[in-house]
Amino acid sequence: WRTIYDKLNDEKIVLSKEEMDIVHRIRQGKFPDRGFDPYKDYTPTSQPIIESLHNATAPKRSFIPSKHEEKMVARIVRAIRNGWIRKAEPEDTKPKPYLIWDTDSSKSLPQHHIPAPKMKLPGHAESYNPPPEYLPTEEEKAKWALDAPEDRPYDFIPMKFDSLREVSGYDNFVKERFERCLDLYLCPRARKKRLNIDPESLVPKLPSPDTLKPFPTECLVTYEGHQEKVRTISISPDGQWLASGSDDKSVYIWEVLTGRCKHKYEFDEVIDVVAWNPNPETPILAIATYEKITLVHTTTASAEQHATVANLFSTDCGDQEQVKIKWRREEEKSGTGYRMVIDVKKRMKSLVWHVKGDYLAAASTDSTSISVQIHRVSKGKTHIPFSKSKGYVQKVAFHPDKPLFF
């Protein structure tokens, strides 16, 4: 079935596999050669193609010297012979002299171009169709006419037009252009120097911890004695004694340098706050427990100061301003003296002494009229500064010099 008849040569020819493949590819509408790439990338060549654009004979002027060039060369030769054209002299390489004692102030500084300041861009008021809030009323127009020119917000009255072609000519156009030219011509210009500062350089550098010594690096004294966590501490005015209150319902008086326990006071409730009287003549310690404030004699002073405290605690507490808050005197459990107890009816979270040591301010964190109290130790009386609640009080304080209470 691969045999075909050739009429021209009158013979039968048997087709090979390659020839049969070409026949099949032609029938399918493909290229006969299987290796032919019809979409090969075009690679331009760098060699120019020299082709003649016309077959005309070359003109005579292409191989005969030009008379114009001959005249120009003769003119140059004549100028050289007459000395009109000279050879360029070489530059002087010798060092130039300069003044040893002269300063740079005599040299003229380079003049830098400073551009003119730009004009302010027009706003909504300059528009031919401004928003309604920019259109003045009749009263504002009358006020604008009465004001001085320098006090007016604008040099014109904003107006509204339906289209730009309805806007008439501006009367002050030539005047404003002339003033602008005067400003550019007469007003001096100065270049502002901008500071190129790195923001990181403005932040102060933290010192090294080695340069901050001495600071606490080791434990010097440990005050051991409390069985529960310590809630509050207070230092005596002379710095010799330390008072600490704990959840074990006890208050300790410590010697600061040695850690020796001077005295121990026991109570029925958890200790909230302790505050040492700032007056050295009255060594009194204020202790706040549940709805009570106790004033105890610390026995850390001289005999004269002990007598002063004893006289304070012997004050009659019968005449009291506030019936709700009562003062009473109790005997120490150890039998060493007396203590003054104030039934404040609130759990106090802050105790502050006046600098003279006669007034004690107490504050509770609830919002009632008696949440802030001022107690006077020498009279055994309590004063309520606020008749109504002022909110939740967090802290109170006395001014050190003036009769002010915060």
PDB file of N, CA and C in Angstrom, residues 232-270:
ATOM      1  N   THR A 232       3.013  47.692 107.067  1.00  0.00           N
ATOM      2  CA  THR A 232       3.359  49.104 107.145  1.00  0.00           C
ATOM      3  C   THR A 232       4.570  49.297 108.049  1.00  0.00           C
ATOM      4  N   ILE A 233       5.351  50.348 107.762  1.00  0.00           N
ATOM      5  CA  ILE A 233       6.505  50.714 108.589  1.00  0.00           C
ATOM      6  C   ILE A 233       6.529  52.232 108.709  1.00  0.00           C
ATOM      7  N   SER A 234       7.240  52.733 109.742  1.00  0.00           N
ATOM      8  CA  SER A 234       7.394  54.165 109.953  1.00  0.00           C
ATOM      9  C   SER A 234       8.682  54.405 110.724  1.00  0.00           C
ATOM     10  N   ILE A 235       9.394  55.494 110.379  1.00  0.00           N
ATOM     11  CA  ILE A 235      10.670  55.846 110.980  1.00  0.00           C
ATOM     12  C   ILE A 235      10.470  56.998 111.962  1.00  0.00           C
ATOM     13  N   SER A 236      11.161  56.955 113.083  1.00  0.00           N
ATOM     14  CA  SER A 236      11.096  58.033 114.063  1.00  0.00           C
ATOM     15  C   SER A 236      11.766  59.283 113.518  1.00  0.00           C
ATOM     16  N   PRO A 237      11.462  60.466 114.074  1.00  0.00           N
ATOM     17  CA  PRO A 237      12.055  61.709 113.552  1.00  0.00           C
ATOM     18  C   PRO A 237      13.577  61.727 113.627  1.00  0.00           C
ATOM     19  N   ASP A 238      14.173  61.136 114.654  1.00  0.00           N
ATOM     20  CA  ASP A 238      15.634  61.130 114.766  1.00  0.00           C
ATOM     21  C   ASP A 238      16.282  60.011 113.968  1.00  0.00           C
ATOM     22  N   GLY A 239      15.501  59.135 113.339  1.00  0.00           N
ATOM     23  CA  GLY A 239      16.041  58.065 112.521  1.00  0.00           C
ATOM     24  C   GLY A 239      16.643  56.907 113.292  1.00  0.00           C
ATOM     25  N   GLN A 240      16.432  56.855 114.613  1.00  0.00           N
ATOM     26  CA  GLN A 240      17.029  55.791 115.423  1.00  0.00           C
ATOM     27  C   GLN A 240      16.121  54.587 115.560  1.00  0.00           C
ATOM     28  N   TRP A 241      14.815  54.796 115.456  1.00  0.00           N
ATOM     29  CA  TRP A 241      13.863  53.723 115.711  1.00  0.00           C
ATOM     30  C   TRP A 241      12.979  53.506 114.491  1.00  0.00           C
ATOM     31  N   LEU A 242      12.516  52.256 114.368  1.00  0.00           N
ATOM     32  CA  LEU A 242      11.660  51.824 113.264  1.00  0.00           C
ATOM     33  C   LEU A 242      10.468  51.084 113.832  1.00  0.00           C
ATOM     34  N   ALA A 243       9.266  51.467 113.425  1.00  0.00           N
ATOM     35  CA  ALA A 243       8.031  50.798 113.834  1.00  0.00           C
ATOM     36  C   ALA A 243       7.482  50.018 112.654  1.00  0.00           C
ATOM     37  N   SER A 244       7.047  48.777 112.890  1.00  0.00           N
ATOM     38  CA  SER A 244       6.507  47.923 111.841  1.00  0.00           C
ATOM     39  C   SER A 244       5.232  47.260 112.327  1.00  0.00           C
ATOM     40  N   GLY A 245       4.231  47.193 111.442  1.00  0.00           N
ATOM     41  CA  GLY A 245       2.962  46.548 111.749  1.00  0.00           C
ATOM     42  C   GLY A 245       2.717  45.382 110.832  1.00  0.00           C
ATOM     43  N   SER A 246       2.150  44.304 111.354  1.00  0.00           N
ATOM     44  CA  SER A 246       2.016  43.064 110.597  1.00  0.00           C
ATOM     45  C   SER A 246       0.620  42.496 110.734  1.00  0.00           C
ATOM     46  N   ASP A 247       0.351  41.441 109.940  1.00  0.00           N
ATOM     47  CA  ASP A 247      -0.933  40.739 110.023  1.00  0.00           C
ATOM     48  C   ASP A 247      -1.030  39.840 111.248  1.00  0.00           C
ATOM     49  N   ASP A 248       0.087  39.683 111.991  1.00  0.00           N
ATOM     50  CA  ASP A 248       0.018  38.872 113.208  1.00  0.00           C
ATOM     51  C   ASP A 248      -0.489  39.679 114.407  1.00  0.00           C
ATOM     52  N   LYS A 249      -1.101  40.879 114.132  1.00  0.00           N
ATOM     53  CA  LYS A 249      -1.744  41.719 115.153  1.00  0.00           C
ATOM     54  C   LYS A 249      -0.735  42.247 116.167  1.00  0.00           C
ATOM     55  N   SER A 250       0.454  42.583 115.688  1.00  0.00           N
ATOM     56  CA  SER A 250       1.482  43.089 116.596  1.00  0.00           C
ATOM     57  C   SER A 250       2.249  44.218 115.920  1.00  0.00           C
ATOM     58  N   VAL A 251       2.809  45.114 116.766  1.00  0.00           N
ATOM     59  CA  VAL A 251       3.640  46.220 116.325  1.00  0.00           C
ATOM     60  C   VAL A 251       4.963  46.133 117.070  1.00  0.00           C
ATOM     61  N   TYR A 252       6.073  46.176 116.326  1.00  0.00           N
ATOM     62  CA  TYR A 252       7.404  46.080 116.902  1.00  0.00           C
ATOM     63  C   TYR A 252       8.108  47.429 116.780  1.00  0.00           C
ATOM     64  N   ILE A 253       8.867  47.773 117.801  1.00  0.00           N
ATOM     65  CA  ILE A 253       9.746  48.938 117.781  1.00  0.00           C
ATOM     66  C   ILE A 253      11.176  48.417 117.684  1.00  0.00           C
ATOM     67  N   TRP A 254      11.865  48.721 116.561  1.00  0.00           N
ATOM     68  CA  TRP A 254      13.200  48.205 116.307  1.00  0.00           C
ATOM     69  C   TRP A 254      14.233  49.329 116.406  1.00  0.00           C
ATOM     70  N   GLU A 255      15.434  48.946 116.790  1.00  0.00           N
ATOM     71  CA  GLU A 255      16.562  49.856 116.667  1.00  0.00           C
ATOM     72  C   GLU A 255      17.164  49.679 115.277  1.00  0.00           C
ATOM     73  N   VAL A 256      17.286  50.794 114.534  1.00  0.00           N
ATOM     74  CA  VAL A 256      17.619  50.723 113.115  1.00  0.00           C
ATOM     75  C   VAL A 256      18.993  50.106 112.883  1.00  0.00           C
ATOM     76  N   LEU A 257      20.011  50.525 113.622  1.00  0.00           N
ATOM     77  CA  LEU A 257      21.371  50.087 113.335  1.00  0.00           C
ATOM     78  C   LEU A 257      21.634  48.649 113.768  1.00  0.00           C
ATOM     79  N   THR A 258      21.067  48.236 114.893  1.00  0.00           N
ATOM     80  CA  THR A 258      21.374  46.908 115.427  1.00  0.00           C
ATOM     81  C   THR A 258      20.314  45.863 115.118  1.00  0.00           C
ATOM     82  N   GLY A 259      19.078  46.284 114.818  1.00  0.00           N
ATOM     83  CA  GLY A 259      17.997  45.330 114.598  1.00  0.00           C
ATOM     84  C   GLY A 259      17.425  44.776 115.893  1.00  0.00           C
ATOM     85  N   ARG A 260      17.737  45.408 117.027  1.00  0.00           N
ATOM     86  CA  ARG A 260      17.233  44.940 118.332  1.00  0.00           C
ATOM     87  C   ARG A 260      15.794  45.388 118.502  1.00  0.00           C
ATOM     88  N   CYS A 261      14.962  44.502 119.045  1.00  0.00           N
ATOM     89  CA  CYS A 261      13.553  44.814 119.302  1.00  0.00           C
ATOM     90  C   CYS A 261      13.449  45.540 120.644  1.00  0.00           C
ATOM     91  N   LYS A 262      13.001  46.800 120.597  1.00  0.00           N
ATOM     92  CA  LYS A 262      12.857  47.601 121.800  1.00  0.00           C
ATOM     93  C   LYS A 262      11.585  47.271 122.556  1.00  0.00           C
ATOM     94  N   HIS A 263      10.486  47.163 121.817  1.00  0.00           N
ATOM     95  CA  HIS A 263       9.207  46.912 122.466  1.00  0.00           C
ATOM     96  C   HIS A 263       8.268  46.239 121.476  1.00  0.00           C
ATOM     97  N   LYS A 264       7.264  45.563 122.022  1.00  0.00           N
ATOM     98  CA  LYS A 264       6.258  44.878 121.220  1.00  0.00           C
ATOM     99  C   LYS A 264       4.888  45.220 121.764  1.00  0.00           C
ATOM    100  N   TYR A 265       3.974  45.626 120.856  1.00  0.00           N
ATOM    101  CA  TYR A 265       2.593  45.947 121.218  1.00  0.00           C
ATOM    102  C   TYR A 265       1.680  44.958 120.519  1.00  0.00           C
ATOM    103  N   GLU A 266       0.754  44.402 121.259  1.00  0.00           N
ATOM    104  CA  GLU A 266      -0.190  43.421 120.718  1.00  0.00           C
ATOM    105  C   GLU A 266      -1.585  44.020 120.669  1.00  0.00           C
ATOM    106  N   PHE A 267      -2.317  43.642 119.600  1.00  0.00           N
ATOM    107  CA  PHE A 267      -3.663  44.166 119.378  1.00  0.00           C
ATOM    108  C   PHE A 267      -4.588  43.002 119.029  1.00  0.00           C
ATOM    109  N   ASP A 268      -5.892  43.345 118.942  1.00  0.00           N
ATOM    110  CA  ASP A 268      -6.897  42.322 118.654  1.00  0.00           C
ATOM    111  C   ASP A 268      -7.209  42.210 117.159  1.00  0.00           C
ATOM    112  N   GLU A 269      -6.739  43.164 116.370  1.00  0.00           N
ATOM    113  CA  GLU A 269      -7.033  43.173 114.931  1.00  0.00           C
ATOM    114  C   GLU A 269      -5.733  43.316 114.147  1.00  0.00           C
ATOM    115  N   VAL A 270      -5.859  43.131 112.823  1.00  0.00           N
ATOM    116  CA  VAL A 270      -4.710  43.269 111.930  1.00  0.00           C
ATOM    117  C   VAL A 270      -4.278  44.735 111.879  1.00  0.00           C
TER     118      VAL A 270
END
